[in-house]
Short mmCIF file of C-alpha atoms in Angstrom, two decimals:
data_model
loop_
_atom_site.label_atom_id
_atom_site.label_comp_id
_atom_site.label_asym_id
_atom_site.label_seq_id
_atom_site.Cartn_x
_atom_site.Cartn_y
_atom_site.Cartn_z
CA MET J 1 50.18 -29.77 194.28
CA MET J 2 53.53 -28.22 193.37
CA ASP J 3 54.56 -24.69 194.27
CA TYR J 4 55.60 -22.26 191.55
CA ARG J 5 57.40 -18.90 191.47
CA ASN J 6 58.65 -16.22 189.06
CA ALA J 7 55.72 -16.62 186.71
CA GLN J 8 56.04 -14.81 183.39
CA TYR J 9 52.91 -14.83 181.25
CA LEU J 10 53.54 -15.51 177.57
CA ASN J 11 51.56 -14.10 174.65
CA ASP J 12 50.54 -17.61 173.57
CA GLY J 13 48.88 -18.32 176.93
CA GLY J 14 51.69 -20.35 178.40
CA ILE J 15 53.39 -19.42 181.67
CA ASP J 16 57.16 -19.63 182.10
CA CYS J 17 58.02 -20.22 185.77
CA GLU J 18 59.98 -22.34 188.20
CA ILE J 19 58.29 -25.27 189.88
CA ASN J 20 59.40 -26.90 193.12
CA HIS J 21 59.96 -30.49 191.98
CA PRO J 22 59.89 -32.97 194.87
CA GLU J 23 63.23 -34.51 193.85
CA LEU J 24 65.00 -31.87 191.76
CA GLY J 25 64.05 -28.72 193.65
CA TRP J 26 63.28 -25.48 191.76
CA ILE J 27 63.41 -26.09 188.00
CA PRO J 28 62.34 -23.89 185.09
CA THR J 29 59.34 -25.02 183.08
CA THR J 30 56.53 -23.77 180.91
CA LEU J 31 52.99 -24.40 182.08
CA ARG J 32 50.39 -24.99 179.34
CA GLU J 33 46.70 -25.61 179.69
CA ASP J 34 46.83 -28.30 176.97
CA ASP J 35 49.68 -30.19 178.68
CA PRO J 36 48.26 -32.87 181.01
CA ASP J 37 51.36 -32.66 183.23
CA THR J 38 51.06 -28.88 183.83
CA ALA J 39 47.40 -28.05 183.10
CA GLU J 40 46.30 -28.02 186.77
CA LEU J 41 49.13 -25.73 187.86
CA HIS J 42 48.53 -23.58 184.75
CA ALA J 43 44.92 -23.06 185.83
CA ILE J 44 46.00 -22.07 189.36
CA ALA J 45 48.68 -19.67 188.12
CA LYS J 46 46.24 -18.16 185.62
CA ALA J 47 43.67 -17.63 188.41
CA HIS J 48 46.33 -15.94 190.57
CA ALA J 49 47.26 -13.68 187.66
CA ALA J 50 43.60 -12.67 187.20
CA LEU J 51 43.48 -11.60 190.86
CA ALA J 52 46.61 -9.47 190.57
CA GLN J 53 45.89 -6.00 189.24
CA PRO J 54 48.60 -4.78 186.87
CA GLU J 55 50.04 -1.35 187.47
CA PRO J 56 48.05 1.25 185.50
CA LEU J 57 49.57 1.87 182.10
CA GLU J 58 49.90 5.61 182.70
CA ASN J 59 51.97 4.90 185.85
CA VAL J 60 54.30 2.67 183.84
CA ALA J 61 54.54 5.41 181.20
CA ARG J 62 55.32 8.07 183.83
CA ASP J 63 58.13 5.89 185.20
CA ARG J 64 59.51 5.27 181.67
CA ARG J 65 59.51 9.02 180.98
CA ARG J 66 61.39 9.70 184.20
CA THR J 67 63.92 7.00 183.35
CA ILE J 68 64.39 8.48 179.86
CA ASP J 69 64.94 11.95 181.42
CA THR J 70 67.44 10.53 183.89
CA GLU J 71 69.39 8.67 181.21
CA ARG J 72 69.38 11.70 178.89
CA ASP J 73 70.74 13.88 181.70
CA ARG J 74 73.34 11.24 182.58
CA ALA J 75 74.53 11.07 178.98
CA ILE J 76 74.78 14.87 178.72
CA GLN J 77 76.62 15.08 182.05
CA ALA J 78 79.10 12.45 180.84
CA GLY J 79 79.91 14.62 177.81
CA MET J 80 80.62 14.03 174.16
CA PRO J 81 83.53 11.84 173.08
CA TYR J 82 85.60 13.75 170.56
CA THR J 83 88.76 13.25 168.51
CA PHE J 84 90.78 16.46 168.71
CA PRO J 85 92.88 17.76 165.78
CA ASP J 86 96.04 16.13 167.15
CA GLY J 87 94.28 12.74 167.10
CA SER J 88 93.72 12.56 170.86
CA GLU J 89 90.50 11.09 172.16
CA ASP J 90 88.91 13.14 174.94
CA VAL J 91 85.54 14.34 176.14
CA VAL J 92 83.86 17.68 175.53
CA GLN J 93 81.93 18.43 178.68
CA MET J 94 78.30 19.31 178.03
CA ARG J 95 76.98 20.19 181.47
CA ASP J 96 74.70 23.21 181.81
CA ARG J 97 77.63 25.37 182.91
CA ASP J 98 79.79 24.20 179.97
CA ARG J 99 77.44 25.05 177.12
CA PRO J 100 77.73 28.86 177.50
CA ASN J 101 81.51 28.44 177.34
CA LEU J 102 81.18 26.47 174.10
CA THR J 103 78.91 29.17 172.70
CA GLY J 104 81.47 31.84 173.62
CA LEU J 105 84.27 29.86 171.99
CA ALA J 106 82.16 29.45 168.86
CA LEU J 107 81.47 33.19 168.67
CA GLU J 108 85.14 34.00 169.15
CA ALA J 109 86.09 31.47 166.47
CA GLN J 110 83.56 32.97 164.05
CA ARG J 111 84.99 36.44 164.65
CA LEU J 112 88.55 35.18 164.02
CA VAL J 113 87.51 33.29 160.86
CA ALA J 114 85.88 36.49 159.58
CA LYS J 115 89.19 38.31 160.18
CA GLY J 116 91.06 35.59 158.21
CA GLU J 117 92.86 34.06 161.22
CA THR J 118 94.17 30.55 160.47
CA GLU J 119 96.76 30.05 163.21
CA PRO J 120 96.04 27.84 166.24
CA THR J 121 95.17 30.54 168.76
CA LEU J 122 92.11 29.21 170.63
CA GLU J 123 92.43 27.04 173.71
CA PHE J 124 89.99 24.46 174.98
CA ARG J 125 90.24 22.39 178.16
CA ALA J 126 88.59 18.96 177.87
CA ALA J 127 87.26 16.64 180.57
CA SER J 128 90.73 15.13 181.07
CA ASN J 129 91.89 18.61 182.03
CA ARG J 130 94.16 18.61 179.00
CA GLN J 131 94.42 21.86 177.08
CA TYR J 132 93.99 21.74 173.28
CA VAL J 133 95.07 24.63 171.06
CA MET J 134 93.06 24.88 167.86
CA THR J 135 92.62 27.07 164.83
CA PRO J 136 89.39 29.03 164.65
CA ALA J 137 88.08 26.60 162.01
CA GLN J 138 88.90 23.61 164.21
CA MET J 139 87.19 25.28 167.17
CA LEU J 140 84.08 25.92 165.08
CA GLU J 141 84.06 22.30 163.99
CA MET J 142 84.30 21.10 167.59
CA THR J 143 81.63 23.46 168.93
CA ASP J 144 79.27 22.71 166.03
CA THR J 145 79.75 18.98 166.61
CA ALA J 146 79.10 19.44 170.35
CA GLN J 147 75.91 21.43 169.72
CA GLY J 148 74.73 18.80 167.23
CA TRP J 149 75.47 16.04 169.73
CA HIS J 150 73.51 17.83 172.45
CA LYS J 151 70.55 18.30 170.11
CA ALA J 152 70.74 14.59 169.20
CA MET J 153 70.54 13.63 172.90
CA LEU J 154 67.43 15.79 173.29
CA LYS J 155 65.88 14.39 170.12
CA ARG J 156 66.56 10.84 171.24
CA ALA J 157 64.69 11.50 174.48
CA TRP J 158 61.79 13.16 172.62
CA ASP J 159 61.55 10.25 170.16
CA LEU J 160 61.46 7.73 173.02
CA LYS J 161 58.76 9.74 174.78
CA ASP J 162 56.76 9.75 171.52
CA GLN J 163 57.08 5.95 171.47
CA ILE J 164 55.85 5.87 175.07
CA ASN J 165 52.83 8.00 174.14
CA ALA J 166 52.07 5.75 171.16
CA ALA J 167 52.30 2.60 173.30
CA VAL J 168 49.94 4.11 175.90
CA ALA J 169 47.49 5.17 173.18
CA ALA J 170 47.56 1.61 171.78
CA GLY J 171 47.28 0.09 175.26
CA ASP J 172 50.43 -1.91 174.48
CA ARG J 173 52.02 -2.67 177.86
CA GLU J 174 54.68 -4.95 176.32
CA ALA J 175 55.84 -2.29 173.85
CA LEU J 176 55.85 0.31 176.65
CA GLN J 177 58.03 -1.85 178.87
CA ALA J 178 60.47 -2.47 176.00
CA ILE J 179 61.25 1.24 175.59
CA THR J 180 64.64 2.05 177.07
CA TRP J 181 67.44 4.57 176.53
CA THR J 182 70.01 1.95 175.50
#
């Protein structure tokens, strides 16, 4: 009997794997119970699969949720790409300690807009450490965009977690394992 490894069980009952061919070594193949050449090995692989207990679905879901949280936090820590008024591409940092600064800049810009200020008087330092001088209206646009981006990152994570919950409720392991941040 041939050895097999890396078995992946297909929805149609077949098993993709590698078999150790006596002359060719490890080669990819699909085992099928209706194929006379692979039926015996298919039965053995299927019996092995029945013995193996899959990880409980809720454990898989918990790990997916943690991964979603980690990727969300990573995206927020990386910041929001932004095109500044002078056409420069840079990054607006969105870390926890940066968001109060953005809120303060937005409040200051609102106050200046209310006073009729249109000159570039507000400064912002981006991730590159470059200083950008903006009008109050430009600052409001940047801070509003940053807040919207942050909310979108949170919503993306919530939507993915809702998909995880739906997959668990349906008992759909394949759908659950397909849920990723990217």
